[in-house]
Coordinates of C-alpha atoms in Angstrom, one line a residue:
X1460 CA 126.1 108.4 53.6
X1461 CA 127.5 108.2 57.1
X1462 CA 124.8 108.3 59.9
X1463 CA 125.3 110.0 63.3
X1464 CA 124.1 108.8 66.6
X1465 CA 121.6 111.4 68.2
X1466 CA 123.4 112.8 71.4
X1467 CA 120.8 111.6 73.6
X1468 CA 121.6 108.2 73.0
X1469 CA 125.1 108.7 74.2
X1470 CA 123.8 109.5 77.6
X1471 CA 123.8 106.9 80.5
X1472 CA 120.6 104.9 80.6
X1473 CA 119.8 106.6 84.0
X1474 CA 119.9 109.9 82.7
X1475 CA 117.5 109.1 80.0
X1476 CA 115.1 107.8 82.5
X1477 CA 115.4 110.7 84.5
X1478 CA 114.6 113.2 81.4
X1479 CA 111.5 110.7 80.9
X1480 CA 110.2 111.6 84.4
X1481 CA 109.5 115.2 83.4
X1482 CA 107.4 114.2 80.2
X1483 CA 103.6 113.8 80.4
X1484 CA 101.9 110.7 79.4
X1485 CA 101.5 111.4 75.7
X1486 CA 105.1 112.9 75.6
X1487 CA 106.4 109.9 77.3
X1488 CA 104.7 107.6 74.7
X1489 CA 106.1 109.6 71.9
X1490 CA 109.5 109.6 73.5
X1491 CA 109.6 105.9 73.9
X1492 CA 108.4 105.2 70.4
X1493 CA 111.2 107.3 69.0
X1494 CA 113.7 104.6 68.7
X1495 CA 114.3 101.1 70.4
X1496 CA 117.2 102.2 72.3
X1497 CA 115.1 104.6 74.2
X1498 CA 112.2 102.2 74.7
X1499 CA 114.7 99.9 76.2
X1500 CA 116.2 102.3 78.5
X1501 CA 113.1 103.4 79.9
X1502 CA 111.1 100.0 80.1
X1503 CA 111.9 99.1 83.6
X1504 CA 111.0 102.6 85.0
X1505 CA 107.9 102.7 82.6
X1506 CA 106.6 99.4 83.9
X1507 CA 107.2 100.1 87.6
X1508 CA 105.4 103.6 87.0
X1509 CA 102.4 102.1 85.1
X1510 CA 102.1 98.5 86.0
X1511 CA 102.8 98.2 89.7
X1512 CA 99.1 98.9 90.5
X1513 CA 96.3 99.0 88.2
X1514 CA 92.6 99.8 88.5
X1515 CA 89.8 97.8 86.5
X1516 CA 86.1 97.7 86.3
X1517 CA 83.8 94.7 85.8
X1518 CA 83.4 95.4 82.2
X1519 CA 84.8 92.9 79.6
X1520 CA 87.0 95.6 77.9
X1521 CA 88.8 96.5 81.3
X1522 CA 88.8 92.7 82.4
X1523 CA 90.3 91.5 79.0
X1524 CA 93.2 94.3 79.7
X1525 CA 93.8 92.6 83.1
X1526 CA 93.8 89.1 81.6
X1527 CA 96.3 90.2 78.8
X1528 CA 98.6 92.2 81.4
X1529 CA 98.4 88.9 83.4
X1530 CA 100.0 86.7 80.5
X1531 CA 102.7 89.3 79.8
X1532 CA 106.1 87.7 80.5
X1533 CA 107.4 90.9 82.2
X1534 CA 104.4 93.2 83.2
X1535 CA 102.7 90.3 85.0
X1536 CA 105.5 90.0 87.5
X1537 CA 105.5 93.9 88.0
X1538 CA 101.8 94.1 88.8
X1539 CA 101.4 93.5 92.6
X1540 CA 98.2 95.4 93.3
X1541 CA 95.0 95.1 91.6
X1542 CA 92.1 97.4 92.3
X1543 CA 88.4 96.6 91.2
X1544 CA 86.3 99.5 90.5
X1545 CA 82.6 99.8 91.1
X1546 CA 82.2 101.9 88.0
X1547 CA 80.3 100.8 84.9
X1548 CA 80.2 102.1 81.5
X1549 CA 77.0 103.8 80.6
X1550 CA 74.1 101.9 79.4
X1551 CA 75.0 100.9 75.8
X1552 CA 71.5 101.1 74.8
X1553 CA 70.8 104.7 76.1
X1554 CA 71.9 106.6 73.1
X1555 CA 75.8 106.3 73.3
X1556 CA 75.9 105.0 69.9
X1557 CA 79.7 105.4 69.5
X1558 CA 80.2 103.1 72.8
X1559 CA 77.5 100.7 71.5
X1560 CA 79.0 100.2 68.3
X1561 CA 82.6 99.8 69.7
X1562 CA 81.2 97.1 72.3
X1563 CA 79.2 95.3 69.6
X1564 CA 82.2 95.4 67.3
X1565 CA 84.5 93.9 69.9
X1566 CA 82.0 91.2 70.9
X1567 CA 81.8 92.6 74.5
X1568 CA 78.9 91.8 76.5
X1569 CA 76.9 94.1 78.9
X1570 CA 78.2 94.2 82.6
X1571 CA 75.0 92.6 83.8
X1572 CA 75.5 89.7 81.6
X1573 CA 79.2 89.4 82.3
X1574 CA 78.6 89.2 85.9
X1575 CA 75.4 87.0 86.0
X1576 CA 77.0 84.5 83.6
X1577 CA 80.1 84.1 85.7
X1578 CA 82.3 85.5 83.0
X1579 CA 83.7 88.2 85.1
X1580 CA 84.5 85.7 87.9
X1581 CA 86.3 83.5 85.3
X1582 CA 88.2 86.4 83.9
X1583 CA 89.4 87.5 87.5
X1584 CA 90.3 83.7 88.2
X1585 CA 92.4 83.6 85.3
X1586 CA 94.1 87.0 85.9
X1587 CA 94.8 86.1 89.5
X1588 CA 96.2 82.9 88.6
X1589 CA 98.7 84.3 86.5
X1590 CA 99.9 87.2 88.6
X1591 CA 102.6 85.4 90.6
X1592 CA 103.5 88.6 92.6
X1593 CA 100.1 89.9 93.4
X1594 CA 99.9 90.9 97.1
X1595 CA 97.2 93.5 97.2
X1596 CA 93.6 93.3 95.9
X1597 CA 91.3 96.4 96.3
X1598 CA 87.9 97.7 95.9
X1599 CA 86.9 101.4 95.3
X1600 CA 84.4 103.7 93.8
X1601 CA 86.5 106.8 92.9
X1602 CA 89.5 107.9 90.6
X1603 CA 92.5 108.7 92.7
X1604 CA 94.6 111.7 92.7
X1605 CA 98.4 111.4 92.3
X1606 CA 98.9 111.5 88.7
X1607 CA 101.7 114.2 88.9
X1608 CA 102.9 113.5 85.4
X1609 CA 100.0 115.1 83.9
X1610 CA 99.3 117.8 86.6
X1611 CA 98.6 118.1 90.2
X1612 CA 94.8 117.4 89.6
X1613 CA 95.1 114.9 87.3
X1614 CA 93.7 111.7 88.2
X1615 CA 94.2 107.8 87.5
X1616 CA 91.1 106.9 85.8
X1617 CA 89.8 103.2 85.9
X1618 CA 91.0 101.3 82.9
X1619 CA 88.6 101.4 80.0
X1620 CA 86.9 104.5 81.3
X1621 CA 87.1 106.2 77.8
X1622 CA 86.3 103.0 75.6
X1623 CA 84.6 103.9 72.4
X1624 CA 85.5 107.4 72.4
X1625 CA 87.7 109.1 69.7
X1626 CA 90.7 111.2 70.4
X1627 CA 89.9 114.7 71.5
X1628 CA 86.2 114.0 72.1
X1629 CA 84.4 116.7 73.7
X1630 CA 81.4 116.1 76.2
X1631 CA 82.7 112.8 77.4
X1632 CA 80.1 110.3 78.9
X1633 CA 80.2 110.1 82.8
X1634 CA 80.9 106.5 84.3
X1635 CA 78.2 105.1 86.6
X1636 CA 78.7 103.6 89.9
X1637 CA 77.2 100.1 90.9
X1638 CA 76.6 99.0 94.7
X1639 CA 79.7 97.5 95.9
X1640 CA 78.1 95.0 98.3
X1641 CA 78.3 92.1 95.9
X1642 CA 81.8 92.8 94.7
X1643 CA 83.5 91.6 97.9
X1644 CA 82.2 88.0 97.7
X1645 CA 83.0 87.8 93.9
X1646 CA 86.6 89.0 94.5
X1647 CA 87.1 86.7 97.4
X1648 CA 85.8 83.7 95.6
X1649 CA 87.9 84.5 92.6
X1650 CA 91.0 84.5 94.5
X1651 CA 89.9 81.1 96.3
X1652 CA 89.3 79.6 92.7
X1653 CA 92.6 81.0 91.7
X1654 CA 94.3 78.9 94.1
X1655 CA 96.0 81.9 95.5
X1656 CA 97.6 80.1 98.6
X1657 CA 98.0 81.9 101.7
X1658 CA 100.5 81.8 104.5
X1659 CA 99.4 78.8 106.8
X1660 CA 100.9 80.2 109.8
X1661 CA 101.9 83.6 111.4
X1662 CA 105.3 85.1 110.7
X1663 CA 106.0 85.4 114.4
X1664 CA 105.4 81.6 114.8
X1665 CA 107.5 81.0 111.8
X1666 CA 110.4 82.7 113.1
X1667 CA 110.1 81.4 116.7
X1668 CA 109.3 77.7 116.3
X1669 CA 112.0 75.5 115.3
X1670 CA 111.7 72.9 112.5
X1671 CA 113.4 69.8 112.0
X1672 CA 115.2 69.6 108.7
X1673 CA 113.0 66.9 107.3
X1674 CA 109.8 68.7 108.3
X1675 CA 107.9 69.9 105.3
X1676 CA 107.4 73.7 105.1
X1677 CA 103.8 74.2 104.5
X1678 CA 104.7 77.6 102.9
X1679 CA 106.9 76.2 100.3
X1680 CA 105.7 77.0 96.8
X1681 CA 102.9 79.3 98.0
X1682 CA 102.2 82.9 97.8
X1683 CA 99.8 85.1 99.6
X1684 CA 97.5 88.0 99.3
X1685 CA 98.2 89.9 102.5
X1686 CA 96.2 92.9 101.8
X1687 CA 92.6 93.4 101.0
X1688 CA 91.8 97.3 100.8
X1689 CA 88.1 98.3 100.5
X1690 CA 88.0 102.1 100.3
X1691 CA 84.4 103.5 99.4
X1692 CA 83.8 107.3 99.4
X1693 CA 80.3 107.4 97.7
X1694 CA 76.8 106.7 99.1
X1695 CA 77.1 103.0 98.8
X1696 CA 79.1 100.9 101.4
X1697 CA 79.5 97.0 102.2
X1698 CA 76.2 95.7 103.4
X1699 CA 76.1 92.7 106.0
X1700 CA 75.5 90.3 103.2
X1701 CA 78.9 91.4 101.7
X1702 CA 80.5 89.3 104.5
X1703 CA 78.2 86.4 104.4
X1704 CA 80.7 84.2 102.5
X1705 CA 81.6 81.3 104.9
X1706 CA 79.0 78.9 104.3
X1707 CA 79.1 75.7 101.9
X1708 CA 81.2 75.7 99.0
X1709 CA 82.0 79.4 99.1
X1710 CA 83.1 79.2 102.6
X1711 CA 85.6 76.2 101.9
X1712 CA 87.2 78.4 99.0
X1713 CA 87.1 81.9 100.9
X1714 CA 88.4 80.8 104.4
X1715 CA 92.1 80.3 103.2
X1716 CA 92.1 83.7 101.7
X1717 CA 90.9 85.4 105.0
X1718 CA 93.2 83.2 107.0
X1719 CA 96.4 84.8 105.3
X1720 CA 95.3 88.5 105.4
X1721 CA 97.7 90.8 107.1
X1722 CA 96.0 94.0 106.2
X1723 CA 92.1 94.6 106.0
X1724 CA 90.4 97.9 105.2
X1725 CA 86.5 98.0 105.3
X1726 CA 83.8 100.3 105.0
X1727 CA 80.4 99.1 106.5
X1728 CA 76.9 100.0 106.4
X1729 CA 74.6 97.8 108.5
X1730 CA 71.5 99.0 106.5
X1731 CA 69.9 99.2 110.0
X1732 CA 68.3 102.6 109.5
X1733 CA 66.1 100.9 106.6
X1734 CA 65.5 97.8 108.4
X1735 CA 64.1 99.8 111.4
X1736 CA 61.3 101.3 109.0
X1737 CA 59.9 97.6 109.3
X1738 CA 59.7 96.5 113.1
X1739 CA 58.9 93.0 112.0
X1740 CA 62.6 92.9 110.6
X1741 CA 64.7 91.1 113.3
X1742 CA 68.4 91.5 113.3
X1743 CA 70.4 88.6 111.9
X1744 CA 71.0 85.7 114.3
X1745 CA 74.5 86.0 114.0
X1746 CA 76.5 89.0 113.0
X1747 CA 78.2 88.5 109.5
X1748 CA 81.1 91.0 110.0
X1749 CA 81.9 89.5 113.3
X1750 CA 82.0 86.1 111.9
X1751 CA 84.1 87.1 109.0
X1752 CA 86.7 88.7 111.3
X1753 CA 87.0 85.7 113.2
X1754 CA 88.6 84.1 110.2
X1755 CA 91.3 86.7 109.8
X1756 CA 93.2 86.0 112.6
X1757 CA 96.7 87.1 111.2
X1758 CA 95.7 90.8 110.7
X1759 CA 98.3 93.4 111.4
X1760 CA 96.5 96.2 110.2
X1761 CA 92.5 96.8 110.4
X1762 CA 90.6 99.9 109.5
X1763 CA 86.8 99.9 110.1
X1764 CA 84.9 102.8 108.6
X1765 CA 81.2 102.9 109.4
X1766 CA 78.3 105.1 108.3
X1767 CA 77.2 108.3 110.3
X1768 CA 74.4 107.7 112.6
X1769 CA 74.6 103.9 112.2
X1770 CA 73.9 102.7 115.7
X1771 CA 75.0 99.3 114.7
X1772 CA 78.7 100.6 115.1
X1773 CA 78.1 101.2 118.7
X1774 CA 77.2 97.5 119.3
X1775 CA 79.8 96.2 117.3
X1776 CA 82.4 98.2 119.1
X1777 CA 81.2 97.0 122.4
X1778 CA 81.6 93.3 121.1
X1779 CA 84.9 94.1 119.4
X1780 CA 86.4 95.5 122.6
X1781 CA 85.2 92.6 124.8
X1782 CA 87.6 90.3 126.5
X1783 CA 87.4 86.6 127.2
X1784 CA 86.6 83.5 125.1
X1785 CA 82.9 82.8 126.0
X1786 CA 79.8 84.7 124.5
X1787 CA 78.4 87.7 126.4
X1788 CA 74.8 87.1 125.5
X1789 CA 72.1 89.5 124.4
X1790 CA 71.8 91.2 127.6
X1791 CA 75.5 92.7 127.5
X1792 CA 75.2 93.2 123.6
X1793 CA 72.9 93.3 120.8
X1794 CA 71.0 90.1 119.5
X1795 CA 73.5 89.5 116.6
X1796 CA 76.4 89.3 118.9
X1797 CA 74.8 87.3 121.4
X1798 CA 76.3 83.8 119.9
X1799 CA 79.6 85.2 118.7
X1800 CA 82.7 84.9 121.0
X1801 CA 84.8 88.0 121.3
X1802 CA 87.5 88.5 118.8
X1803 CA 91.2 87.6 119.4
X1804 CA 93.6 89.1 116.9
X1805 CA 97.0 88.4 118.6
X1806 CA 99.0 90.1 115.8
X1807 CA 97.1 93.2 115.5
X1808 CA 99.5 96.4 115.5
X1809 CA 97.4 99.2 113.7
X1810 CA 93.8 100.0 114.5
X1811 CA 91.9 102.7 112.5
X1812 CA 88.4 103.6 113.5
X1813 CA 86.3 106.0 111.4
X1814 CA 82.7 107.5 111.6
X1815 CA 81.4 105.8 114.6
X1816 CA 79.8 106.9 117.9
X1817 CA 81.1 105.2 121.1
X1818 CA 81.5 106.0 124.8
X1819 CA 84.9 106.7 126.2
X1820 CA 84.9 103.4 128.2
X1821 CA 84.2 101.4 125.1
X1822 CA 86.9 103.2 123.2
X1823 CA 89.5 102.8 126.1
X1824 CA 88.5 99.0 126.5
X1825 CA 89.1 98.3 122.6
X1826 CA 92.6 100.3 122.5
X1827 CA 93.9 98.6 125.5
X1828 CA 92.8 95.0 124.4
X1829 CA 95.3 94.7 121.6
X1830 CA 99.1 95.3 121.6
X1831 CA 99.0 98.1 119.2
X1832 CA 101.7 100.3 117.8
X1833 CA 99.6 102.8 115.9
X1834 CA 96.1 104.2 116.7
X1835 CA 93.8 106.5 114.4
X1836 CA 90.4 107.8 115.2
X1837 CA 88.8 109.7 112.5
X1838 CA 85.5 111.6 112.7
X1839 CA 84.6 109.7 116.0
X1840 CA 81.7 110.8 118.0
X1841 CA 82.1 110.5 121.8
X1842 CA 78.9 109.7 123.5
X1843 CA 78.3 111.1 126.8
X1844 CA 75.8 111.3 129.7
X1845 CA 73.7 114.6 130.0
X1846 CA 75.6 115.4 133.1
X1847 CA 78.9 114.8 131.7
X1848 CA 80.3 117.6 129.3
X1849 CA 83.9 116.7 129.4
X1850 CA 83.9 113.0 127.8
X1851 CA 86.7 113.5 125.1
X1852 CA 89.0 114.9 127.9
X1853 CA 88.1 112.1 130.3
X1854 CA 88.9 109.6 127.4
X1855 CA 92.3 111.0 127.0
X1856 CA 93.2 111.1 130.6
X1857 CA 91.4 107.6 131.4
X1858 CA 93.5 106.1 128.4
X1859 CA 96.7 107.6 129.8
X1860 CA 95.9 106.1 133.0
X1861 CA 95.2 102.6 131.9
X1862 CA 97.7 102.2 129.3
X1863 CA 100.7 100.4 130.7
X1864 CA 104.0 102.2 130.7
X1865 CA 105.4 99.3 128.3
X1866 CA 102.8 100.2 125.7
X1867 CA 104.1 99.6 122.2
X1868 CA 102.2 102.6 120.8
X1869 CA 104.4 104.9 118.5
X1870 CA 101.9 106.8 116.6
X1871 CA 98.5 108.2 117.4
X1872 CA 96.2 110.4 115.3
X1873 CA 92.9 111.9 116.1
X1874 CA 91.0 114.0 113.6
X1875 CA 87.6 115.7 113.2
X1876 CA 86.4 114.4 116.6
X1877 CA 82.8 115.3 117.8
X1878 CA 81.4 115.0 121.2
X1879 CA 77.5 114.9 121.9
X1880 CA 75.9 117.4 124.0
X1881 CA 72.5 117.1 125.3
X1882 CA 70.3 120.2 125.5
X1883 CA 67.5 121.2 127.9
X1884 CA 65.0 120.3 125.0
X1885 CA 66.2 116.8 124.9
X1886 CA 68.1 117.3 121.6
X1887 CA 71.6 115.9 121.0
X1888 CA 74.1 118.4 119.4
X1889 CA 77.4 117.5 118.2
X1890 CA 80.1 119.9 119.1
X1891 CA 83.5 119.7 117.4
X1892 CA 86.6 119.1 119.3
X1893 CA 89.4 121.4 118.8
X1894 CA 93.0 121.7 119.9
X1895 CA 94.6 124.8 121.1
X1896 CA 97.9 124.8 119.2
X1897 CA 100.0 126.8 121.8
X1898 CA 98.1 125.0 124.8
X1899 CA 96.0 128.2 125.7
X1900 CA 92.4 127.0 125.2
X1901 CA 91.4 130.7 125.7
X1902 CA 93.2 131.8 122.6
X1903 CA 90.7 130.8 119.6
X1904 CA 92.3 132.7 117.1
X1905 CA 92.4 130.8 113.7
X1906 CA 96.2 130.3 113.6
X1907 CA 95.8 128.5 117.2
X1908 CA 93.0 126.1 116.3
X1909 CA 93.8 122.6 115.0
X1910 CA 91.2 120.0 114.2
X1911 CA 93.7 117.1 114.5
X1912 CA 96.3 116.0 117.2
X1913 CA 99.1 113.7 116.2
X1914 CA 101.8 112.1 118.3
X1915 CA 104.8 110.2 117.3
X1916 CA 107.3 108.6 119.8
X1917 CA 110.1 110.9 119.0
X1918 CA 108.5 113.9 120.2
X1919 CA 110.2 113.6 123.5
X1920 CA 107.0 112.4 125.4
X1921 CA 105.8 109.2 126.5
X1922 CA 102.3 108.1 125.3
X1923 CA 100.6 109.0 128.6
X1924 CA 102.3 112.4 129.0
X1925 CA 101.1 113.3 125.4
X1926 CA 97.5 112.2 126.2
X1927 CA 97.5 114.3 129.1
X1928 CA 99.0 117.1 127.6
X1929 CA 96.4 116.7 124.7
X1930 CA 93.5 116.8 127.2
X1931 CA 94.7 120.2 128.5
X1932 CA 94.5 121.6 124.9
X1933 CA 90.9 120.4 124.3
X1934 CA 88.1 123.0 123.8
X1935 CA 84.7 122.6 122.3
X1936 CA 83.2 124.4 119.4
X1937 CA 79.4 124.3 120.1
X1938 CA 77.1 123.3 117.2
X1939 CA 73.9 125.2 118.5
X1940 CA 72.1 125.3 115.1
X1941 CA 73.0 121.8 113.8
X1942 CA 71.4 118.5 114.6
X1943 CA 74.0 115.7 114.8
X1944 CA 75.6 114.9 111.7
X1945 CA 78.4 112.5 112.9
X1946 CA 81.5 112.6 110.6
X1947 CA 79.9 115.1 108.1
X1948 CA 82.4 118.1 107.6
X1949 CA 81.7 118.4 104.0
X1950 CA 83.8 115.6 102.8
X1951 CA 83.3 112.0 102.2
X1952 CA 86.6 110.6 103.1
X1953 CA 87.3 107.7 105.4
X1954 CA 89.8 107.5 107.9
X1955 CA 93.2 107.5 106.5
X1956 CA 92.1 108.7 102.9
X1957 CA 94.1 111.5 101.6
X1958 CA 94.8 110.5 98.0
X1959 CA 98.4 110.2 98.4
X1960 CA 98.6 107.9 95.3
X1961 CA 101.4 106.7 93.2
X1962 CA 101.4 106.4 89.5
X1963 CA 100.2 103.2 88.0
X1964 CA 98.1 102.0 85.3
X1965 CA 97.4 103.2 81.7
X1966 CA 94.8 102.4 79.4
X1967 CA 95.6 101.9 75.7
X1968 CA 99.3 100.5 76.7
X1969 CA 100.4 98.0 74.2
X1970 CA 101.5 94.9 76.0
X1971 CA 102.4 92.6 73.3
X1972 CA 106.0 93.5 73.4
X1973 CA 108.5 94.7 76.0
X1974 CA 107.1 98.1 76.7
X1975 CA 105.9 98.9 73.3
X1976 CA 103.4 101.5 74.3
X1977 CA 101.5 103.8 72.1
X1978 CA 101.6 106.7 74.0
X1979 CA 97.7 107.0 74.3
X1980 CA 97.4 105.7 77.9
X1981 CA 94.5 106.8 80.0
X1982 CA 96.0 106.2 83.5
X1983 CA 94.2 105.7 86.7
X1984 CA 95.1 104.8 90.1
X1985 CA 93.9 105.0 93.5
X1986 CA 96.7 104.5 95.7
X1987 CA 96.7 103.6 99.5
X1988 CA 95.8 106.7 101.3
X1989 CA 98.0 108.0 104.3

């Protein structure tokens, strides 16, 4: 009996791929399994969508998937970004019998055992060693939005989140979150032990320095991790000990990784408010974060988020914006910065600062220190003297006066700025900075109120002109009944975090063959936020 070719197979491959874009995850799996021709036609797009960036937790079921992907001849080359999640499966001995049975039957160990025995590090080392196109490693504590294939509110969950559950299970258990402070050292050590080589010299130097033909190229045969993205939205942030990775054997392994970073996103908690409970606890003799940044000299993009009401951030910014090459001493800075020379980041182009309090002068000095092209201030609190009620306007005008006309800044974003106001009762109130959309600060109707001000060079104004024009649009919304709650507007997003995530990983995807997925993927992502 003669067979007929299904009409869909007569379509060009690009049309088949376009059709697949309108299918949800389960439908896509069924579609790809319908026949080998469709699987082959959609494999490239499928691997790009679901294997360019993947999120894993430090659970054996999740890390084993990462190792398996890293061994795949095609998918391993597609995976360029690995995100480590702070999620953990519920305690397998706390009544989740289905999960406990699944873990035991698979021979998987508890997360604490996985980490303390070094097995988690070994699995990361193996995966990082195999991923030849790995460029970005991240750490986060949330599931990202952007899974538009399955609905506008669908999230990319961390790989393994549903392990042990049966299909259509109701009442799913909730993943827990671990403190992330030990994750950063673990990730850096694994990268170093995986011999993920870094670029030995900055790109600008590579292009400007001439080389003799017989001179060996130190970059030959190497690859680099150029982005380390830490985005934490829950209560736990990176503690000072997270950055204490530069001593002894660990320092020898980690320093080459830091030396090649081009982008670094951090969320920092000094833990100072807990240390101050015991006055006998002195600050560390040398600030770990400052020392850490000294080894990241090739940075082009730096984002620093702090915790609300953390006075450490004020002292850090004083050091960060300091000029010169000699230590300033404890009289000028906090004791932890007394022996740390000012930081030099000659290639820094983008600076994002979030959730810290600072004086206008400290901010101006920091911004002018670097040859920036992009500046983002998010949930900053401007400190001012009791007799100076116009600090943010002064910050804008002073910055306009100090910036050279040749400044390279092309993009500026200010959002959710606050300004301290001192009351007769010696209380500090955090008034909100608002911008009049039409320039009339007396018109405070809702449609004329903006919480953000954005500049792009193609607006027709110079940076200085825009700063002065923005200063004229500023008005204060008083917070009479609220004590200072810096950066607290009901959201826990850090600077630049808006969940503009792209599709990526899926759980349950068969990786033995070229795209032989089973259609039961549990995706999850967290993409880089705008």
